[in-house]
PDB file of C-alpha atoms in Angstrom:
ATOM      1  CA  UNK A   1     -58.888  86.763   8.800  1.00 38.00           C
ATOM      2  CA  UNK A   2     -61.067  86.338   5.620  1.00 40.00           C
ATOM      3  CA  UNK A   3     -61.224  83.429   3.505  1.00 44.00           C
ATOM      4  CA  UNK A   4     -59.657  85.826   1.227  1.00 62.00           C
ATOM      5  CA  UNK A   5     -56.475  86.182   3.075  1.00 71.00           C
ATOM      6  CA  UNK A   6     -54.536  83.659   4.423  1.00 67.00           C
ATOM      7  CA  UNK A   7     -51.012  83.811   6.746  1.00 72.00           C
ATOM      8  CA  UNK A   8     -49.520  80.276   6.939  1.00 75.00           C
ATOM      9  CA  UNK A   9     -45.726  80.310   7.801  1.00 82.00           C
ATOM     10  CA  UNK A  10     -44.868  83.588   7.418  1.00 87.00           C
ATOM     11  CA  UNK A  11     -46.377  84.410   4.637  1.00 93.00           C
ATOM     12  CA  UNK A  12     -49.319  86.810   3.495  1.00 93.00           C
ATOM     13  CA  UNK A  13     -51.883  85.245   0.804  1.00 95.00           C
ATOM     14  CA  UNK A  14     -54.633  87.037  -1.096  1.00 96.00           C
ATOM     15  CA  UNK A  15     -56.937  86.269  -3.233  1.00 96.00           C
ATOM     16  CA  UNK A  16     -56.539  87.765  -6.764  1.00 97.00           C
ATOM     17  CA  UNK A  17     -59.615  88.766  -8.839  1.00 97.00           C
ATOM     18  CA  UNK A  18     -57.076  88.436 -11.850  1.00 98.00           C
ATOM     19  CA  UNK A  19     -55.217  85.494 -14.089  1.00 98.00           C
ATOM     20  CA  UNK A  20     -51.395  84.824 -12.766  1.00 99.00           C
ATOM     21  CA  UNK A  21     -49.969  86.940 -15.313  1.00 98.00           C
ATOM     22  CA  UNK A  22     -52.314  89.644 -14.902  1.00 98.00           C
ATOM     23  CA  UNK A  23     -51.892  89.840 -10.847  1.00 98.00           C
ATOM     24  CA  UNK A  24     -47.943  89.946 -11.405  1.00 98.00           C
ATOM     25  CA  UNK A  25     -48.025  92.782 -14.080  1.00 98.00           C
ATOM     26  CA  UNK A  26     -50.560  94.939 -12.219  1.00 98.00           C
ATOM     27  CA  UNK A  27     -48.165  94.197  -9.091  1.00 98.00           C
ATOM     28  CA  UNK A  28     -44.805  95.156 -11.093  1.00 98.00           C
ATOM     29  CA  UNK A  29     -46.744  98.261 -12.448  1.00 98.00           C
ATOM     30  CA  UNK A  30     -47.478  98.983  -8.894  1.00 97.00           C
ATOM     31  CA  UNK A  31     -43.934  98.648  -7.469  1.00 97.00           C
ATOM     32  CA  UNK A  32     -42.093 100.889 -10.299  1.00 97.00           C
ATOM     33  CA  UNK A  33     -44.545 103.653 -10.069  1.00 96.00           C
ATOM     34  CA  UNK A  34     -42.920 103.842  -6.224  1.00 94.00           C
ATOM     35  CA  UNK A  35     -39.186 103.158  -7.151  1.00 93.00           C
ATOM     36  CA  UNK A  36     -38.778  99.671  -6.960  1.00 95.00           C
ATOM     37  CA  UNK A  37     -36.564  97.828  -9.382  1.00 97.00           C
ATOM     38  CA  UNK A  38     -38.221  94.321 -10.718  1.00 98.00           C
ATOM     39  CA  UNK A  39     -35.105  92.471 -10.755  1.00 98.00           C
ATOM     40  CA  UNK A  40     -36.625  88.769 -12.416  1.00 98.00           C
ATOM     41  CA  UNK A  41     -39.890  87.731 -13.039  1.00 99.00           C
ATOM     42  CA  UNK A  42     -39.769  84.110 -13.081  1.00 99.00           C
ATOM     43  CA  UNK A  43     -42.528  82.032 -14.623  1.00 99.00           C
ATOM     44  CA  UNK A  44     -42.457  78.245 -13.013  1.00 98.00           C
ATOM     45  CA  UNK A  45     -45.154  76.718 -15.200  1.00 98.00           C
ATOM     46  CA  UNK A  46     -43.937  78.156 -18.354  1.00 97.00           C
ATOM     47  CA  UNK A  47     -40.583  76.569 -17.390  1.00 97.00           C
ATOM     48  CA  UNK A  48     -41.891  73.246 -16.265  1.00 98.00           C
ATOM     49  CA  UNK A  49     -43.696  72.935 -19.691  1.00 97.00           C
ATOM     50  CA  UNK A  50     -40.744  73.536 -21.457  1.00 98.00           C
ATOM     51  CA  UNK A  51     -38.915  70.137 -20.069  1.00 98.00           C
ATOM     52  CA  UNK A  52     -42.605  68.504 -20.524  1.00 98.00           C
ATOM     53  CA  UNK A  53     -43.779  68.796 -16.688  1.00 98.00           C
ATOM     54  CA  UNK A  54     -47.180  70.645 -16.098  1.00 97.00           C
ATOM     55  CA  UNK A  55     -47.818  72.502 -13.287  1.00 98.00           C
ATOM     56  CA  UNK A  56     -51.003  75.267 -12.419  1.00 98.00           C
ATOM     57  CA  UNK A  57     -49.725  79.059 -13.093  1.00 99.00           C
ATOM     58  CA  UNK A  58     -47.172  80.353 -10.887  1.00 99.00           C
ATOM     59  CA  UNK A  59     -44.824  83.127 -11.330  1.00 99.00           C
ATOM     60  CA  UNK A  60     -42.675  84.614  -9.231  1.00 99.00           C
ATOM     61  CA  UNK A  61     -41.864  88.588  -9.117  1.00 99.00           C
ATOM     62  CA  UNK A  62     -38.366  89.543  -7.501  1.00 98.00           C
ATOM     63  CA  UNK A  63     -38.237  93.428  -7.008  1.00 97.00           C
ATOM     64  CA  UNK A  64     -37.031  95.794  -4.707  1.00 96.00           C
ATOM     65  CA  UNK A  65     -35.074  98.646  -3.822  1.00 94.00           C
ATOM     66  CA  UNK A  66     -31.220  98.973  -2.670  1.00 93.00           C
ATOM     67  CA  UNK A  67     -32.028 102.086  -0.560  1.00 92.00           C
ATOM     68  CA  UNK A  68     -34.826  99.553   1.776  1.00 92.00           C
ATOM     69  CA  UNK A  69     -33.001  96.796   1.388  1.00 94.00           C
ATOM     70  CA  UNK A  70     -29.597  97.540   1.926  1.00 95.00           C
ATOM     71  CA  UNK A  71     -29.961  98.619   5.642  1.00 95.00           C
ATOM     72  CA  UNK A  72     -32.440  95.826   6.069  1.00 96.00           C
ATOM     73  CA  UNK A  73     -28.767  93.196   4.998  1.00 96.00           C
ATOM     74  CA  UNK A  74     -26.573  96.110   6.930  1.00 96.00           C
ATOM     75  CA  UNK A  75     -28.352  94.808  10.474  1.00 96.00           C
ATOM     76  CA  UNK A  76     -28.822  91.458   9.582  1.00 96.00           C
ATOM     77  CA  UNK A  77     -26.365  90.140   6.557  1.00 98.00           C
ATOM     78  CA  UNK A  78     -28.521  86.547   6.370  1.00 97.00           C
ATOM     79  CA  UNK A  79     -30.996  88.625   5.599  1.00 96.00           C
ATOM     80  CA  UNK A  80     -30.160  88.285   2.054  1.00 96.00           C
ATOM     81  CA  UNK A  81     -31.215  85.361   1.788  1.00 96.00           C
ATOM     82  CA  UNK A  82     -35.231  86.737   1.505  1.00 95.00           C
ATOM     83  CA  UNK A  83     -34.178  90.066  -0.264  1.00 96.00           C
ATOM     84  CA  UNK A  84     -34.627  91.679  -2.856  1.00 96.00           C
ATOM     85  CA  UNK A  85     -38.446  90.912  -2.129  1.00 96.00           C
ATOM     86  CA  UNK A  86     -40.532  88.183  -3.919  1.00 98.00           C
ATOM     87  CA  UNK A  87     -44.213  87.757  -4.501  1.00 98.00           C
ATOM     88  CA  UNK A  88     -45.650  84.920  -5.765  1.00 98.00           C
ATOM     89  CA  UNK A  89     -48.869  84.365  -7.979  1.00 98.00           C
ATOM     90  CA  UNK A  90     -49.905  80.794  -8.506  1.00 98.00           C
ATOM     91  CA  UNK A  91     -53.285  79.299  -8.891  1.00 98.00           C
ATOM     92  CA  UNK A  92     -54.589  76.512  -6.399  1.00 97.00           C
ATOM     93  CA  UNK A  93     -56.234  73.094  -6.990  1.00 96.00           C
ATOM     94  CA  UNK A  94     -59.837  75.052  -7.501  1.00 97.00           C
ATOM     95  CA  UNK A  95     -58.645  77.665  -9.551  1.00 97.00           C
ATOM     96  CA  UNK A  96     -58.386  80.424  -7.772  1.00 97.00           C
ATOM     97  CA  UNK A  97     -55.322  82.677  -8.113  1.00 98.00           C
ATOM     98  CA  UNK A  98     -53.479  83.908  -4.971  1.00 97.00           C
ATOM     99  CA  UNK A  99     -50.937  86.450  -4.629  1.00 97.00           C
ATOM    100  CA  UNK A 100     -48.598  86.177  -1.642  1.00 97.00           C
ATOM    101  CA  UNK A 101     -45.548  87.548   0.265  1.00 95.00           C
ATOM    102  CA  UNK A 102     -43.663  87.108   2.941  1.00 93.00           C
ATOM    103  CA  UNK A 103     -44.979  88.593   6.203  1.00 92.00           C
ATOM    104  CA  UNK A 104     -42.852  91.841   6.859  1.00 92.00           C
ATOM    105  CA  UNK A 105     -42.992  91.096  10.652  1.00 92.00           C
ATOM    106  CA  UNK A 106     -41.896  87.412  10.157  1.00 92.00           C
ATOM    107  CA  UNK A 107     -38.709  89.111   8.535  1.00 92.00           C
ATOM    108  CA  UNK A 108     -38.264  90.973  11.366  1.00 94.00           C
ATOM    109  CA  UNK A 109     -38.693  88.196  13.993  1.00 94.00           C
ATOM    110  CA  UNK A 110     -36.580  86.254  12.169  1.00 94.00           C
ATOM    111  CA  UNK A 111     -33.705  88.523  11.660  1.00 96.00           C
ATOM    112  CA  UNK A 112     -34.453  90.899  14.930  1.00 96.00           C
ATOM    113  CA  UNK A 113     -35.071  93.370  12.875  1.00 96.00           C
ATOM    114  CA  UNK A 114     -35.764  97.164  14.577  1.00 95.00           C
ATOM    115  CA  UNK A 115     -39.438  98.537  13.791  1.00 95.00           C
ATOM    116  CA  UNK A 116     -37.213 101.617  11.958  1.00 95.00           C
ATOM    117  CA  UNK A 117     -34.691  99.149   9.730  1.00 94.00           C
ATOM    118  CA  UNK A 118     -37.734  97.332   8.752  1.00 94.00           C
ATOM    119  CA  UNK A 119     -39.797 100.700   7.548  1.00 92.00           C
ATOM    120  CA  UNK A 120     -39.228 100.421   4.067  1.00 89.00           C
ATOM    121  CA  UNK A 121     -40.743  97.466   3.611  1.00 91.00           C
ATOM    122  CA  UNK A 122     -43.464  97.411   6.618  1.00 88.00           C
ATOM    123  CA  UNK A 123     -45.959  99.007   3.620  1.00 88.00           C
ATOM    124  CA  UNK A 124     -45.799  96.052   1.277  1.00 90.00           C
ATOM    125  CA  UNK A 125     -48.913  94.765   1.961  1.00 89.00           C
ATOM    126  CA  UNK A 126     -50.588  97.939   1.201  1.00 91.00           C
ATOM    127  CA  UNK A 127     -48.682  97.715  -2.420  1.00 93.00           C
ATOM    128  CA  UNK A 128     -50.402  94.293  -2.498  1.00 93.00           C
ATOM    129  CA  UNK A 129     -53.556  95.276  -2.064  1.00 93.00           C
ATOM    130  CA  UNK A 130     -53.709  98.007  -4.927  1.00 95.00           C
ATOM    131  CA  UNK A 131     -52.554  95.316  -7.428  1.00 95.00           C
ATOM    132  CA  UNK A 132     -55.631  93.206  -6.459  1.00 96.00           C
ATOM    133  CA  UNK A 133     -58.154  96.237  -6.388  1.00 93.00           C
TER     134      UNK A 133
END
């Protein structure tokens, strides 16, 4: 593991060359070129600084696609509960913007997820990693 990617608690960091907003548009441009529906795009410092609370950048992208996903909730109904499929762009303490996800194969272990129910999304990382190129 680099110091440019991280995996704490199931989830997948990397570090973005690019702003908050600009790592979460590249990423949704990314995602509907292959299919996937971007269902919210929520943008936690822009809310905080509406009720006068400041907070580094962090948005949240929720996206996915019924024809992964539904299977995935099919085997495993709590699944739900992590789909559709979030990333999350925030900026740390030093500045530095970091895209994450949650670990495909954390999903899995947590729901026992088959390696063939969990195909559609066992590429997301790779979908990650063109946003940040």
């Amino acid at each position: 593991m680099t110091a440019q990617n991280t995996i704490q608690n199931g989830i997948i960091s990397h570090l973005s060359p690019y702003t908050v907003p600009e790592t979460i548009d590249r990423l949704a441009s990314i995602l509907q070129a292959k299919g996937m529906a971007i269902f919210a795009r929520v943008d936690h410092s822009g809310e905080a600084a509406k009720v006068g609370l400041t907070m580094p950048p962090t948005q949240l992208l929720i996206f996915g696609n019924p024809r992964g996903g539904t299977p995935i909730m099919l085997a495993a109904p709590l699944s739900a509960i992590d789909l559709p499929l979030k990333a999350l762009a925030w900026q740390d303490a030093a500045g530095k913007v970091w895209l994450s996800i949650n670990d495909p194969r954390y999903l899995q272990t947590r729901f026992a997820l088959t390696d063939e129910v969990l195909k559609p999304i066992a590429g997301l990382e790779s979908l990650i990693l063109q946003a940040l190129a």
